Amino acid sequence: TAKCKETGRNLAIKVQHKGLRETSKGDLFAMGTVVSVAERMFDDFNFGWICEELTPQLPKELDFNNEGKNAEAAAAHLR
């Protein structure tokens, strides 16, 4: 955490490594490919749902403008 110089309030600091958004696309593709192959090879391997959940959500999580709006909306609901 950090403190706001004007108010002294605690702030959460979130850092994103350069290029993470771009490389995550390849990571999601690779994960989907491996899971798809594993599901065909092993009857008890049923983790495709994870890829289905992560693929549309990860880009949203990496968009800090979207994250900020969501945090503000959540804070408004808690007031």
N, CA, C and O atoms as a printed pandas DataFrame, in Angstrom:
     atom_number atom_name residue_name chain_id  residue_number  x_coord  y_coord  z_coord
0              1         N          THR        A               1    0.838   -1.197    0.000
1              2        CA          THR        A               1    0.000    0.000    0.000
2              3         C          THR        A               1    0.869    1.241    0.000
3              4         O          THR        A               1    2.076    1.179    0.235
4              5         N          ALA        A               2    0.247    2.342   -0.262
5              6        CA          ALA        A               2    0.887    3.652   -0.229
6              7         C          ALA        A               2   -0.101    4.619    0.406
7              8         O          ALA        A               2   -1.271    4.284    0.593
8              9         N          LYS        A               3    0.358    5.794    0.733
9             10        CA          LYS        A               3   -0.528    6.802    1.333
10            11         C          LYS        A               3   -0.674    7.985    0.386
11            12         O          LYS        A               3    0.291    8.408   -0.250
12            13         N          CYS        A               4   -1.883    8.511    0.302
13            14        CA          CYS        A               4   -2.159    9.709   -0.485
14            15         C          CYS        A               4   -1.533   10.899    0.234
15            16         O          CYS        A               4   -1.738   11.078    1.434
16            17         N          LYS        A               5   -0.777   11.706   -0.487
17            18        CA          LYS        A               5   -0.102   12.854    0.139
18            19         C          LYS        A               5   -1.097   13.884    0.665
19            20         O          LYS        A               5   -0.853   14.508    1.698
20            21         N          GLU        A               6   -2.206   14.067   -0.029
21            22        CA          GLU        A               6   -3.179   15.082    0.387
22            23         C          GLU        A               6   -4.037   14.650    1.575
23            24         O          GLU        A               6   -4.286   15.441    2.485
24            25         N          THR        A               7   -4.488   13.391    1.567
25            26        CA          THR        A               7   -5.452   12.965    2.582
26            27         C          THR        A               7   -4.882   12.001    3.614
27            28         O          THR        A               7   -5.454   11.835    4.691
28            29         N          GLY        A               8   -3.767   11.370    3.296
29            30        CA          GLY        A               8   -3.203   10.374    4.193
30            31         C          GLY        A               8   -3.882    9.022    4.121
31            32         O          GLY        A               8   -3.518    8.100    4.851
32            33         N          ARG        A               9   -4.876    8.898    3.240
33            34        CA          ARG        A               9   -5.594    7.623    3.086
34            35         C          ARG        A               9   -4.687    6.572    2.461
35            36         O          ARG        A               9   -3.825    6.884    1.641
36            37         N          ASN        A              10   -4.895    5.333    2.859
37            38        CA          ASN        A              10   -4.162    4.229    2.246
38            39         C          ASN        A              10   -4.626    4.020    0.811
39            40         O          ASN        A              10   -5.816    4.120    0.511
40            41         N          LEU        A              11   -3.687    3.731   -0.057
41            42        CA          LEU        A              11   -3.979    3.468   -1.458
42            43         C          LEU        A              11   -3.453    2.088   -1.826
43            44         O          LEU        A              11   -2.400    1.666   -1.348
44            45         N          ALA        A              12   -4.183    1.401   -2.665
45            46        CA          ALA        A              12   -3.691    0.128   -3.203
46            47         C          ALA        A              12   -2.965    0.442   -4.502
47            48         O          ALA        A              12   -3.469    1.187   -5.342
48            49         N          ILE        A              13   -1.802   -0.120   -4.658
49            50        CA          ILE        A              13   -1.003    0.090   -5.862
50            51         C          ILE        A              13   -0.962   -1.212   -6.640
51            52         O          ILE        A              13   -0.619   -2.264   -6.100
52            53         N          LYS        A              14   -1.315   -1.128   -7.916
53            54        CA          LYS        A              14   -1.322   -2.313   -8.771
54            55         C          LYS        A              14   -0.379   -2.039   -9.932
55            56         O          LYS        A              14   -0.511   -1.031  -10.626
56            57         N          VAL        A              15    0.565   -2.935  -10.138
57            58        CA          VAL        A              15    1.582   -2.757  -11.181
58            59         C          VAL        A              15    1.421   -3.856  -12.219
59            60         O          VAL        A              15    1.237   -5.026  -11.882
60            61         N          GLN        A              16    1.493   -3.466  -13.477
61            62        CA          GLN        A              16    1.407   -4.432  -14.555
62            63         C          GLN        A              16    2.722   -4.410  -15.331
63            64         O          GLN        A              16    3.171   -3.356  -15.780
64            65         N          HIS        A              17    3.321   -5.566  -15.480
65            66        CA          HIS        A              17    4.575   -5.650  -16.215
66            67         C          HIS        A              17    4.351   -5.322  -17.683
67            68         O          HIS        A              17    3.333   -5.694  -18.267
68            69         N          LYS        A              18    5.308   -4.626  -18.268
69            70        CA          LYS        A              18    5.225   -4.215  -19.659
70            71         C          LYS        A              18    5.031   -5.437  -20.568
71            72         O          LYS        A              18    5.750   -6.429  -20.446
72            73         N          GLY        A              19    4.074   -5.356  -21.460
73            74        CA          GLY        A              19    3.822   -6.418  -22.421
74            75         C          GLY        A              19    2.954   -7.557  -21.923
75            76         O          GLY        A              19    2.679   -8.496  -22.670
76            77         N          LEU        A              20    2.519   -7.490  -20.670
77            78        CA          LEU        A              20    1.735   -8.593  -20.099
78            79         C          LEU        A              20    0.439   -8.820  -20.870
79            80         O          LEU        A              20    0.068   -9.959  -21.154
80            81         N          ARG        A              21   -0.242   -7.736  -21.204
81            82        CA          ARG        A              21   -1.510   -7.875  -21.925
82            83         C          ARG        A              21   -1.307   -8.597  -23.259
83            84         O          ARG        A              21   -2.102   -9.456  -23.640
84            85         N          GLU        A              22   -0.230   -8.232  -23.960
85            86        CA          GLU        A              22    0.040   -8.827  -25.266
86            87         C          GLU        A              22    0.441  -10.306  -25.143
87            88         O          GLU        A              22   -0.039  -11.146  -25.905
88            89         N          THR        A              23    1.311  -10.615  -24.194
89            90        CA          THR        A              23    1.772  -12.003  -24.058
90            91         C          THR        A              23    0.688  -12.900  -23.481
91            92         O          THR        A              23    0.698  -14.108  -23.719
92            93         N          SER        A              24   -0.241  -12.336  -22.732
93            94        CA          SER        A              24   -1.296  -13.165  -22.140
94            95         C          SER        A              24   -2.169  -13.798  -23.211
95            96         O          SER        A              24   -2.722  -14.876  -22.994
96            97         N          LYS        A              25   -2.301  -13.152  -24.357
97            98        CA          LYS        A              25   -3.105  -13.730  -25.447
98            99         C          LYS        A              25   -2.507  -15.053  -25.899
99           100         O          LYS        A              25   -3.227  -16.030  -26.105
100          101         N          GLY        A              26   -1.196  -15.082  -26.053
101          102        CA          GLY        A              26   -0.519  -16.322  -26.430
102          103         C          GLY        A              26   -0.605  -17.365  -25.335
103          104         O          GLY        A              26   -0.750  -18.558  -25.603
104          105         N          ASP        A              27   -0.515  -16.905  -24.101
105          106        CA          ASP        A              27   -0.621  -17.828  -22.962
106          107         C          ASP        A              27   -1.994  -18.497  -22.924
107          108         O          ASP        A              27   -2.102  -19.700  -22.685
108          109         N          LEU        A              28   -3.039  -17.708  -23.163
109          110        CA          LEU        A              28   -4.394  -18.266  -23.168
110          111         C          LEU        A              28   -4.564  -19.273  -24.305
111          112         O          LEU        A              28   -5.195  -20.316  -24.133
112          113         N          PHE        A              29   -3.995  -18.950  -25.467
113          114        CA          PHE        A              29   -4.066  -19.875  -26.595
114          115         C          PHE        A              29   -3.338  -21.182  -26.268
115          116         O          PHE        A              29   -3.861  -22.268  -26.517
116          117         N          ALA        A              30   -2.135  -21.072  -25.712
117          118        CA          ALA        A              30   -1.351  -22.258  -25.365
118          119         C          ALA        A              30   -2.077  -23.103  -24.318
119          120         O          ALA        A              30   -2.122  -24.328  -24.428
120          121         N          MET        A              31   -2.643  -22.449  -23.305
121          122        CA          MET        A              31   -3.368  -23.171  -22.263
122          123         C          MET        A              31   -4.566  -23.901  -22.873
123          124         O          MET        A              31   -4.815  -25.063  -22.554
124          125         N          GLY        A              32   -5.297  -23.224  -23.739
125          126        CA          GLY        A              32   -6.455  -23.845  -24.375
126          127         C          GLY        A              32   -6.068  -25.046  -25.219
127          128         O          GLY        A              32   -6.770  -26.058  -25.233
128          129         N          THR        A              33   -4.952  -24.932  -25.920
129          130        CA          THR        A              33   -4.479  -26.042  -26.754
130          131         C          THR        A              33   -4.089  -27.240  -25.904
131          132         O          THR        A              33   -4.482  -28.369  -26.200
132          133         N          VAL        A              34   -3.319  -27.000  -24.849
133          134        CA          VAL        A              34   -2.877  -28.095  -23.976
134          135         C          VAL        A              34   -4.070  -28.761  -23.291
135          136         O          VAL        A              34   -4.138  -29.988  -23.221
136          137         N          VAL        A              35   -4.989  -27.979  -22.798
137          138        CA          VAL        A              35   -6.166  -28.539  -22.120
138          139         C          VAL        A              35   -7.008  -29.342  -23.105
139          140         O          VAL        A              35   -7.500  -30.418  -22.765
140          141         N          SER        A              36   -7.174  -28.834  -24.310
141          142        CA          SER        A              36   -7.956  -29.539  -25.316
142          143         C          SER        A              36   -7.335  -30.896  -25.654
143          144         O          SER        A              36   -8.043  -31.900  -25.739
144          145         N          VAL        A              37   -6.031  -30.924  -25.844
145          146        CA          VAL        A              37   -5.335  -32.181  -26.133
146          147         C          VAL        A              37   -5.451  -33.131  -24.945
147          148         O          VAL        A              37   -5.731  -34.316  -25.127
148          149         N          ALA        A              38   -5.241  -32.627  -23.739
149          150        CA          ALA        A              38   -5.308  -33.471  -22.539
150          151         C          ALA        A              38   -6.704  -34.055  -22.357
151          152         O          ALA        A              38   -6.848  -35.203  -21.937
152          153         N          GLU        A              39   -7.735  -33.267  -22.672
153          154        CA          GLU        A              39   -9.103  -33.782  -22.531
154          155         C          GLU        A              39   -9.377  -34.908  -23.522
155          156         O          GLU        A              39  -10.146  -35.823  -23.229
156          157         N          ARG        A              40   -8.754  -34.843  -24.684
157          158        CA          ARG        A              40   -8.926  -35.924  -25.653
158          159         C          ARG        A              40   -8.134  -37.169  -25.263
159          160         O          ARG        A              40   -8.532  -38.289  -25.583
160          161         N          MET        A              41   -7.026  -36.971  -24.580
161          162        CA          MET        A              41   -6.159  -38.098  -24.213
162          163         C          MET        A              41   -6.600  -38.798  -22.931
163          164         O          MET        A              41   -6.429  -40.010  -22.798
164          165         N          PHE        A              42   -7.168  -38.044  -21.986
165          166        CA          PHE        A              42   -7.499  -38.582  -20.663
166          167         C          PHE        A              42   -8.975  -38.335  -20.350
167          168         O          PHE        A              42   -9.419  -37.190  -20.260
168          169         N          ASP        A              43   -9.716  -39.410  -20.189
169          170        CA          ASP        A              43  -11.160  -39.304  -19.955
170          171         C          ASP        A              43  -11.505  -38.494  -18.707
171          172         O          ASP        A              43  -12.501  -37.771  -18.690
172          173         N          ASP        A              44  -10.685  -38.612  -17.666
173          174        CA          ASP        A              44  -10.984  -37.941  -16.397
174          175         C          ASP        A              44  -10.476  -36.505  -16.332
175          176         O          ASP        A              44  -10.669  -35.834  -15.319
176          177         N          PHE        A              45   -9.841  -36.027  -17.377
177          178        CA          PHE        A              45   -9.313  -34.655  -17.395
178          179         C          PHE        A              45  -10.396  -33.751  -17.972
179          180         O          PHE        A              45  -10.626  -33.740  -19.181
180          181         N          ASN        A              46  -11.052  -33.001  -17.111
181          182        CA          ASN        A              46  -12.179  -32.150  -17.517
182          183         C          ASN        A              46  -11.971  -30.724  -17.016
183          184         O          ASN        A              46  -12.674  -30.259  -16.120
184          185         N          PHE        A              47  -11.003  -30.044  -17.604
185          186        CA          PHE        A              47  -10.698  -28.689  -17.145
186          187         C          PHE        A              47  -10.892  -27.627  -18.228
187          188         O          PHE        A              47  -10.417  -26.499  -18.093
188          189         N          GLY        A              48  -11.585  -27.991  -19.291
189          190        CA          GLY        A              48  -11.868  -27.016  -20.348
190          191         C          GLY        A              48  -12.650  -25.822  -19.833
191          192         O          GLY        A              48  -12.531  -24.715  -20.358
192          193         N          TRP        A              49  -13.443  -26.049  -18.812
193          194        CA          TRP        A              49  -14.244  -24.961  -18.242
194          195         C          TRP        A              49  -13.351  -23.828  -17.722
195          196         O          TRP        A              49  -13.751  -22.664  -17.745
196          197         N          ILE        A              50  -12.154  -24.163  -17.259
197          198        CA          ILE        A              50  -11.253  -23.121  -16.765
198          199         C          ILE        A              50  -10.861  -22.183  -17.909
199          200         O          ILE        A              50  -10.853  -20.962  -17.754
200          201         N          CYS        A              51  -10.539  -22.776  -19.049
201          202        CA          CYS        A              51  -10.193  -21.960  -20.219
202          203         C          CYS        A              51  -11.384  -21.111  -20.655
203          204         O          CYS        A              51  -11.224  -19.946  -21.020
204          205         N          GLU        A              52  -12.564  -21.694  -20.616
205          206        CA          GLU        A              52  -13.771  -20.965  -21.003
206          207         C          GLU        A              52  -14.022  -19.773  -20.081
207          208         O          GLU        A              52  -14.521  -18.738  -20.521
208          209         N          GLU        A              53  -13.680  -19.920  -18.811
209          210        CA          GLU        A              53  -13.841  -18.833  -17.844
210          211         C          GLU        A              53  -12.742  -17.784  -17.985
211          212         O          GLU        A              53  -13.016  -16.584  -17.980
212          213         N          LEU        A              54  -11.501  -18.241  -18.111
213          214        CA          LEU        A              54  -10.357  -17.323  -18.132
214          215         C          LEU        A              54  -10.239  -16.507  -19.414
215          216         O          LEU        A              54   -9.894  -15.326  -19.368
216          217         N          THR        A              55  -10.521  -17.123  -20.547
217          218        CA          THR        A              55  -10.283  -16.470  -21.834
218          219         C          THR        A              55  -11.002  -15.127  -21.965
219          220         O          THR        A              55  -10.366  -14.155  -22.372
220          221         N          PRO        A              56  -12.281  -15.024  -21.646
221          222        CA          PRO        A              56  -12.900  -13.693  -21.755
222          223         C          PRO        A              56  -12.609  -12.773  -20.559
223          224         O          PRO        A              56  -12.687  -11.551  -20.686
224          225         N          GLN        A              57  -12.275  -13.358  -19.403
225          226        CA          GLN        A              57  -12.113  -12.547  -18.195
226          227         C          GLN        A              57  -10.720  -11.944  -18.033
227          228         O          GLN        A              57  -10.594  -10.820  -17.546
228          229         N          LEU        A              58   -9.677  -12.664  -18.428
229          230        CA          LEU        A              58   -8.321  -12.178  -18.207
230          231         C          LEU        A              58   -8.064  -10.819  -18.862
231          232         O          LEU        A              58   -7.486   -9.947  -18.213
232          233         N          PRO        A              59   -8.467  -10.598  -20.114
233          234        CA          PRO        A              59   -8.248   -9.266  -20.690
234          235         C          PRO        A              59   -8.931   -8.151  -19.884
235          236         O          PRO        A              59   -8.404   -7.043  -19.784
236          237         N          LYS        A              60  -10.092   -8.445  -19.319
237          238        CA          LYS        A              60  -10.793   -7.454  -18.496
238          239         C          LYS        A              60  -10.006   -7.174  -17.221
239          240         O          LYS        A              60   -9.916   -6.027  -16.782
240          241         N          GLU        A              61   -9.435   -8.224  -16.623
241          242        CA          GLU        A              61   -8.642   -8.061  -15.400
242          243         C          GLU        A              61   -7.371   -7.254  -15.661
243          244         O          GLU        A              61   -6.889   -6.550  -14.774
244          245         N          LEU        A              62   -6.839   -7.353  -16.851
245          246        CA          LEU        A              62   -5.605   -6.641  -17.188
246          247         C          LEU        A              62   -5.859   -5.214  -17.664
247          248         O          LEU        A              62   -4.911   -4.467  -17.907
248          249         N          ASP        A              63   -7.110   -4.833  -17.798
249          250        CA          ASP        A              63   -7.473   -3.470  -18.191
250          251         C          ASP        A              63   -7.703   -2.662  -16.906
251          252         O          ASP        A              63   -8.761   -2.746  -16.283
252          253         N          PHE        A              64   -6.686   -1.881  -16.528
253          254        CA          PHE        A              64   -6.770   -1.158  -15.257
254          255         C          PHE        A              64   -7.848   -0.075  -15.266
255          256         O          PHE        A              64   -8.380    0.259  -14.208
256          257         N          ASN        A              65   -8.180    0.476  -16.421
257          258        CA          ASN        A              65   -9.282    1.444  -16.475
258          259         C          ASN        A              65  -10.586    0.751  -16.111
259          260         O          ASN        A              65  -11.387    1.289  -15.347
260          261         N          ASN        A              66  -10.798   -0.430  -16.654
261          262        CA          ASN        A              66  -11.988   -1.229  -16.328
262          263         C          ASN        A              66  -11.986   -1.609  -14.844
263          264         O          ASN        A              66  -13.018   -1.536  -14.177
264          265         N          GLU        A              67  -10.828   -2.011  -14.341
265          266        CA          GLU        A              67  -10.706   -2.379  -12.928
266          267         C          GLU        A              67  -11.072   -1.198  -12.025
267          268         O          GLU        A              67  -11.764   -1.365  -11.021
268          269         N          GLY        A              68  -10.600   -0.001  -12.393
269          270        CA          GLY        A              68  -10.907    1.189  -11.600
270          271         C          GLY        A              68  -12.397    1.474  -11.559
271          272         O          GLY        A              68  -12.951    1.783  -10.504
272          273         N          LYS        A              69  -13.047    1.370  -12.720
273          274        CA          LYS        A              69  -14.497    1.591  -12.784
274          275         C          LYS        A              69  -15.236    0.565  -11.925
275          276         O          LYS        A              69  -16.191    0.902  -11.225
276          277         N          ASN        A              70  -14.786   -0.687  -11.986
277          278        CA          ASN        A              70  -15.429   -1.730  -11.177
278          279         C          ASN        A              70  -15.240   -1.469   -9.686
279          280         O          ASN        A              70  -16.160   -1.685   -8.896
280          281         N          ALA        A              71  -14.050   -1.005   -9.296
281          282        CA          ALA        A              71  -13.789   -0.698   -7.897
282          283         C          ALA        A              71  -14.661    0.445   -7.416
283          284         O          ALA        A              71  -15.188    0.408   -6.304
284          285         N          GLU        A              72  -14.813    1.469   -8.258
285          286        CA          GLU        A              72  -15.675    2.600   -7.894
286          287         C          GLU        A              72  -17.127    2.170   -7.774
287          288         O          GLU        A              72  -17.830    2.607   -6.862
288          289         N          ALA        A              73  -17.585    1.315   -8.687
289          290        CA          ALA        A              73  -18.969    0.818   -8.623
290          291         C          ALA        A              73  -19.184   -0.009   -7.358
291          292         O          ALA        A              73  -20.212    0.125   -6.693
292          293         N          ALA        A              74  -18.217   -0.864   -7.026
293          294        CA          ALA        A              74  -18.330   -1.686   -5.814
294          295         C          ALA        A              74  -18.358   -0.803   -4.578
295          296         O          ALA        A              74  -19.146   -1.044   -3.664
296          297         N          ALA        A              75  -17.507    0.218   -4.540
297          298        CA          ALA        A              75  -17.482    1.138   -3.394
298          299         C          ALA        A              75  -18.826    1.861   -3.242
299          300         O          ALA        A              75  -19.311    2.059   -2.128
300          301         N          ALA        A              76  -19.418    2.251   -4.373
301          302        CA          ALA        A              76  -20.715    2.934   -4.325
302          303         C          ALA        A              76  -21.801    2.019   -3.737
303          304         O          ALA        A              76  -22.689    2.485   -3.023
304          305         N          HIS        A              77  -21.725    0.735   -4.037
305          306        CA          HIS        A              77  -22.714   -0.209   -3.504
306          307         C          HIS        A              77  -22.527   -0.438   -1.996
307          308         O          HIS        A              77  -23.467   -0.825   -1.302
308          309         N          LEU        A              78  -21.329   -0.201   -1.506
309          310        CA          LEU        A              78  -21.056   -0.436   -0.092
310          311         C          LEU        A              78  -21.335    0.797    0.775
311          312         O          LEU        A              78  -21.271    0.719    2.001
312          313         N          ARG        A              79  -21.634    1.903    0.158
313          314        CA          ARG        A              79  -21.914    3.130    0.938
314          315         C          ARG        A              79  -23.282    3.104    1.552
315          316         O          ARG        A              79  -23.671    4.052    2.234
